[in-house]
One Martini backbone bead per residue (centre of mass of N, CA, C, O) as a GRO file, in nm:
protein
  246
    1ILE     BB    1  -1.367   0.816  -0.677
    2PHE     BB    2  -1.129   0.998  -0.876
    3ASN     BB    3  -1.227   1.007  -1.242
    4ARG     BB    4  -1.020   1.155  -1.496
    5GLY     BB    5  -0.992   0.998  -1.775
    6GLY     BB    6  -0.692   0.861  -1.868
    7ILE     BB    7  -0.594   0.909  -1.577
    8MET     BB    8  -0.439   0.790  -1.319
    9LYS     BB    9  -0.476   0.689  -1.022
   10ILE     BB   10  -0.351   0.788  -0.676
   11LEU     BB   11  -0.109   0.634  -0.469
   12VAL     BB   12   0.033   0.731  -0.151
   13ARG     BB   13   0.321   0.657  -0.011
   14SER     BB   14   0.300   0.710   0.332
   15GLY     BB   15   0.187   0.971   0.255
   16THR     BB   16   0.208   1.325   0.287
   17ASN     BB   17   0.513   1.464   0.282
   18THR     BB   18   0.662   1.712   0.500
   19LYS     BB   19   0.859   1.876   0.714
   20ASN     BB   20   0.598   1.812   0.962
   21SER     BB   21   0.493   1.542   0.782
   22PRO     BB   22   0.595   1.252   0.790
   23SER     BB   23   0.613   0.952   0.711
   24ASP     BB   24   0.378   0.755   0.865
   25SER     BB   25   0.187   0.993   0.963
   26LYS     BB   26  -0.105   1.136   1.061
   27ASP     BB   27  -0.066   1.389   0.886
   28ALA     BB   28   0.013   1.234   0.621
   29PHE     BB   29  -0.271   1.091   0.607
   30LEU     BB   30  -0.467   1.357   0.631
   31LEU     BB   31  -0.341   1.497   0.365
   32ALA     BB   32  -0.413   1.277   0.150
   33ILE     BB   33  -0.720   1.250   0.206
   34ASN     BB   34  -0.766   1.603   0.153
   35THR     BB   35  -0.649   1.528  -0.134
   36ASN     BB   36  -0.823   1.542  -0.424
   37TYR     BB   37  -0.575   1.398  -0.614
   38VAL     BB   38  -0.611   1.163  -0.400
   39ASP     BB   39  -0.714   0.807  -0.374
   40GLY     BB   40  -0.487   0.700  -0.193
   41ILE     BB   41  -0.328   0.461   0.005
   42GLU     BB   42  -0.002   0.322   0.098
   43VAL     BB   43   0.110   0.050   0.323
   44ASN     BB   44   0.301  -0.083   0.575
   45LEU     BB   45   0.319  -0.386   0.782
   46ASN     BB   46   0.399  -0.443   1.116
   47LEU     BB   47   0.530  -0.655   1.380
   48THR     BB   48   0.564  -0.675   1.698
   49LYS     BB   49   0.665  -0.840   1.993
   50ASP     BB   50   0.344  -0.788   2.124
   51GLY     BB   51   0.124  -0.806   1.871
   52ASN     BB   52   0.136  -0.561   1.699
   53ILE     BB   53   0.012  -0.326   1.444
   54ILE     BB   54   0.215  -0.137   1.223
   55VAL     BB   55   0.297   0.180   1.041
   56TYR     BB   56   0.571   0.087   0.826
   57ASN     BB   57   0.829   0.065   0.563
   58ASP     BB   58   1.015  -0.085   0.772
   59ASN     BB   59   1.172  -0.355   0.952
   60SER     BB   60   1.350  -0.105   1.028
   61PHE     BB   61   1.402   0.126   1.278
   62MET     BB   62   1.526   0.426   1.190
   63GLY     BB   63   1.754   0.296   0.995
   64HIS     BB   64   1.820   0.044   1.218
   65PRO     BB   65   1.927  -0.273   1.161
   66LYS     BB   66   1.897  -0.345   1.486
   67HIS     BB   67   1.591  -0.224   1.475
   68LYS     BB   68   1.369  -0.460   1.498
   69ILE     BB   69   1.023  -0.471   1.521
   70SER     BB   70   1.026  -0.759   1.617
   71ASP     BB   71   1.205  -0.678   1.886
   72LEU     BB   72   0.966  -0.453   1.955
   73THR     BB   73   0.775  -0.258   2.119
   74LEU     BB   74   0.495  -0.058   2.135
   75ALA     BB   75   0.665   0.115   2.362
   76ASP     BB   76   0.915   0.151   2.245
   77ILE     BB   77   0.821   0.292   1.966
   78SER     BB   78   0.676   0.541   2.115
   79LYS     BB   79   0.955   0.683   2.182
   80TYR     BB   80   0.960   0.788   1.883
   81ASN     BB   81   1.051   1.042   1.663
   82LEU     BB   82   0.963   1.124   1.341
   83GLY     BB   83   0.999   1.400   1.364
   84THR     BB   84   1.061   1.723   1.526
   85LYS     BB   85   1.114   1.967   1.721
   86VAL     BB   86   0.842   2.115   1.637
   87LYS     BB   87   0.722   1.795   1.574
   88LYS     BB   88   0.553   1.537   1.703
   89HIS     BB   89   0.578   1.183   1.592
   90ASN     BB   90   0.404   0.898   1.600
   91ILE     BB   91   0.342   0.587   1.563
   92ILE     BB   92   0.079   0.396   1.389
   93THR     BB   93  -0.162   0.208   1.389
   94LEU     BB   94  -0.413   0.013   1.243
   95GLU     BB   95  -0.631   0.116   1.398
   96GLY     BB   96  -0.574   0.435   1.358
   97LEU     BB   97  -0.605   0.430   1.050
   98LEU     BB   98  -0.895   0.322   1.027
   99GLU     BB   99  -1.025   0.575   1.162
  100LEU     BB  100  -0.964   0.783   0.939
  101PHE     BB  101  -1.124   0.581   0.710
  102LYS     BB  102  -1.429   0.584   0.800
  103THR     BB  103  -1.482   0.906   0.625
  104THR     BB  104  -1.388   0.748   0.368
  105THR     BB  105  -1.337   0.628   0.016
  106LYS     BB  106  -1.047   0.587   0.013
  107LEU     BB  107  -0.785   0.406  -0.046
  108LEU     BB  108  -0.673   0.121   0.141
  109VAL     BB  109  -0.345   0.002   0.133
  110LEU     BB  110  -0.195  -0.327   0.213
  111ASN     BB  111   0.124  -0.428   0.303
  112LEU     BB  112   0.233  -0.775   0.305
  113GLU     BB  113   0.528  -0.901   0.431
  114ASN     BB  114   0.722  -1.129   0.512
  115HIS     BB  115   0.740  -1.302   0.840
  116GLY     BB  116   0.782  -1.619   0.830
  117GLU     BB  117   0.720  -1.751   1.125
  118ASN     BB  118   0.508  -1.488   1.198
  119ASN     BB  119   0.266  -1.528   0.982
  120ASN     BB  120   0.015  -1.617   1.165
  121ILE     BB  121   0.016  -1.398   1.351
  122PHE     BB  122   0.007  -1.162   1.160
  123ILE     BB  123  -0.268  -1.252   1.004
  124ASP     BB  124  -0.476  -1.291   1.248
  125LYS     BB  125  -0.453  -0.995   1.334
  126ILE     BB  126  -0.547  -0.848   1.082
  127VAL     BB  127  -0.816  -1.000   1.035
  128GLN     BB  128  -0.944  -0.902   1.290
  129ILE     BB  129  -0.934  -0.599   1.230
  130ILE     BB  130  -1.063  -0.590   0.963
  131ASN     BB  131  -1.337  -0.759   1.046
  132ASN     BB  132  -1.423  -0.470   1.225
  133TYR     BB  133  -1.451  -0.316   0.971
  134PRO     BB  134  -1.700  -0.156   0.790
  135ASN     BB  135  -1.563  -0.093   0.521
  136ASP     BB  136  -1.478  -0.125   0.156
  137ASN     BB  137  -1.158   0.036   0.137
  138ILE     BB  138  -0.979  -0.252   0.169
  139TYR     BB  139  -0.646  -0.334   0.046
  140MET     BB  140  -0.476  -0.655   0.020
  141LYS     BB  141  -0.122  -0.725   0.007
  142SER     BB  142   0.132  -0.967  -0.144
  143PRO     BB  143   0.448  -1.148  -0.230
  144CYS     BB  144   0.306  -1.376  -0.067
  145LYS     BB  145   0.129  -1.655  -0.108
  146GLU     BB  146   0.071  -1.750   0.187
  147ILE     BB  147  -0.082  -1.483   0.252
  148VAL     BB  148  -0.285  -1.469   0.004
  149LEU     BB  149  -0.422  -1.724   0.071
  150ASN     BB  150  -0.510  -1.683   0.381
  151ILE     BB  151  -0.679  -1.431   0.332
  152LYS     BB  152  -0.893  -1.456   0.099
  153ASP     BB  153  -1.123  -1.655   0.307
  154ARG     BB  154  -1.125  -1.439   0.573
  155ILE     BB  155  -1.238  -1.177   0.442
  156ASP     BB  156  -1.512  -0.993   0.421
  157LYS     BB  157  -1.454  -0.688   0.256
  158ALA     BB  158  -1.193  -0.695   0.155
  159HIS     BB  159  -0.933  -0.700  -0.061
  160THR     BB  160  -0.735  -0.927  -0.284
  161GLY     BB  161  -0.401  -0.917  -0.348
  162ALA     BB  162  -0.086  -0.903  -0.549
  163VAL     BB  163   0.265  -0.889  -0.583
  164ILE     BB  164   0.452  -0.831  -0.876
  165ARG     BB  165   0.733  -1.010  -0.958
  166ASN     BB  166   1.005  -1.186  -0.997
  167GLY     BB  167   0.871  -1.520  -1.052
  168GLU     BB  168   0.527  -1.430  -1.001
  169GLY     BB  169   0.320  -1.570  -1.236
  170TYR     BB  170   0.103  -1.740  -1.055
  171PHE     BB  171  -0.097  -1.503  -0.967
  172TRP     BB  172  -0.262  -1.472  -1.239
  173GLY     BB  173  -0.428  -1.744  -1.176
  174LEU     BB  174  -0.563  -1.602  -0.952
  175ASP     BB  175  -0.859  -1.515  -0.794
  176LEU     BB  176  -0.837  -1.172  -0.775
  177ASP     BB  177  -0.905  -0.844  -0.723
  178PHE     BB  178  -0.587  -0.754  -0.756
  179TYR     BB  179  -0.274  -0.595  -0.915
  180SER     BB  180   0.053  -0.534  -0.834
  181ILE     BB  181   0.329  -0.361  -0.998
  182SER     BB  182   0.665  -0.386  -0.995
  183ILE     BB  183   0.861  -0.188  -1.221
  184GLN     BB  184   1.147  -0.272  -1.112
  185ASP     BB  185   1.104  -0.600  -1.156
  186VAL     BB  186   0.940  -0.568  -1.433
  187SER     BB  187   0.803  -0.617  -1.750
  188LEU     BB  188   0.553  -0.460  -1.900
  189LEU     BB  189   0.567  -0.600  -2.186
  190GLU     BB  190   0.530  -0.892  -2.051
  191CYS     BB  191   0.248  -0.801  -1.887
  192CYS     BB  192   0.040  -0.678  -2.085
  193ASN     BB  193  -0.151  -0.925  -2.108
  194ASN     BB  194  -0.228  -0.970  -1.817
  195ILE     BB  195  -0.361  -0.700  -1.770
  196ASN     BB  196  -0.566  -0.711  -1.976
  197ASN     BB  197  -0.711  -0.948  -1.863
  198GLN     BB  198  -0.795  -0.827  -1.594
  199VAL     BB  199  -0.948  -0.579  -1.679
  200ASN     BB  200  -1.179  -0.737  -1.836
  201GLN     BB  201  -1.244  -0.873  -1.528
  202ASN     BB  202  -1.237  -0.616  -1.315
  203HIS     BB  203  -0.968  -0.578  -1.246
  204LEU     BB  204  -0.724  -0.413  -1.072
  205ILE     BB  205  -0.457  -0.193  -1.093
  206MET     BB  206  -0.107  -0.149  -0.990
  207LEU     BB  207   0.154   0.092  -1.009
  208GLY     BB  208   0.499   0.045  -0.863
  209ASP     BB  209   0.713   0.274  -0.831
  210ILE     BB  210   0.666   0.621  -0.902
  211SER     BB  211   0.899   0.923  -0.940
  212ASN     BB  212   0.836   1.027  -1.243
  213SER     BB  213   0.752   1.137  -1.555
  214ASN     BB  214   0.903   0.940  -1.724
  215GLU     BB  215   0.767   0.679  -1.615
  216TYR     BB  216   0.479   0.767  -1.673
  217LYS     BB  217   0.527   0.804  -1.989
  218GLU     BB  218   0.606   0.502  -2.045
  219ILE     BB  219   0.332   0.380  -1.939
  220LYS     BB  220   0.143   0.521  -2.119
  221ASN     BB  221   0.251   0.390  -2.395
  222TYR     BB  222   0.169   0.097  -2.312
  223LEU     BB  223  -0.104   0.196  -2.217
  224GLY     BB  224  -0.430   0.250  -2.236
  225ASP     BB  225  -0.732   0.364  -2.140
  226ASN     BB  226  -0.859   0.109  -2.019
  227ILE     BB  227  -0.632   0.070  -1.807
  228MET     BB  228  -0.595   0.316  -1.684
  229ASP     BB  229  -0.914   0.345  -1.576
  230ASN     BB  230  -0.792   0.066  -1.419
  231SER     BB  231  -0.552   0.245  -1.249
  232TYR     BB  232  -0.288   0.272  -1.025
  233ILE     BB  233  -0.068   0.480  -0.885
  234ILE     BB  234   0.263   0.439  -0.691
  235THR     BB  235   0.384   0.701  -0.475
  236SER     BB  236   0.640   0.931  -0.323
  237ASN     BB  237   0.609   1.172  -0.550
  238VAL     BB  238   0.346   1.374  -0.636
  239VAL     BB  239   0.462   1.643  -0.714
  240ASN     BB  240   0.653   1.536  -0.939
  241LEU     BB  241   0.349   1.457  -1.119
  242ALA     BB  242   0.111   1.673  -1.114
  243GLU     BB  243   0.116   1.761  -1.417
  244ASP     BB  244   0.059   1.462  -1.542
  245ILE     BB  245  -0.207   1.398  -1.356
  246ILE     BB  246  -0.408   1.651  -1.267
   0.00000   0.00000   0.00000
């Protein structure tokens, strides 16, 4: 991991997207992996109708509310083009993404949203896949207490964390490897003591989604160098933050 001392490390949400490399595409992930000032990637995982785990930022596919991923098979989803007429891009599975990360030490952060009645199937499949992955650069997190507690003692090498949003202070009391704070949903001022405590216990902190320089500077004012050296920022707009981060 690139430690730039006093400057937060960067996790890019859904990869580094360009005109011909859309978010959640293989090319976007490879671009992020091969960018020196990017320290890792954060992605959302979803369960298909036929029990496959795909990498996609929303539970509705291609912006259509009626196209729930849980109602579509992997074959259905593979028909869609994430890209343009110039270059086609298909959805990537969790197994496909892990293949890309076998040759890098950069972090791969997997976000597991609540899948309701399908949580057990969702978690079982992910745990099975992750436990066959040889490296230790996988970080798994969720805003759902059921999911966090379920995966915590079942994964071999991956790290377990929680997403802190409004009303989820109970996560601070759990012995987890890292904590991901949604800055749109919580007050950083209210979280400062908890963040300090976790950093002092050598737990990682992730902060996101940070979309512009003003948000970055505001966080920098709240947090000292000790916290910043143990923190990652999550952003979908790494280019907009480049001058402040690099």
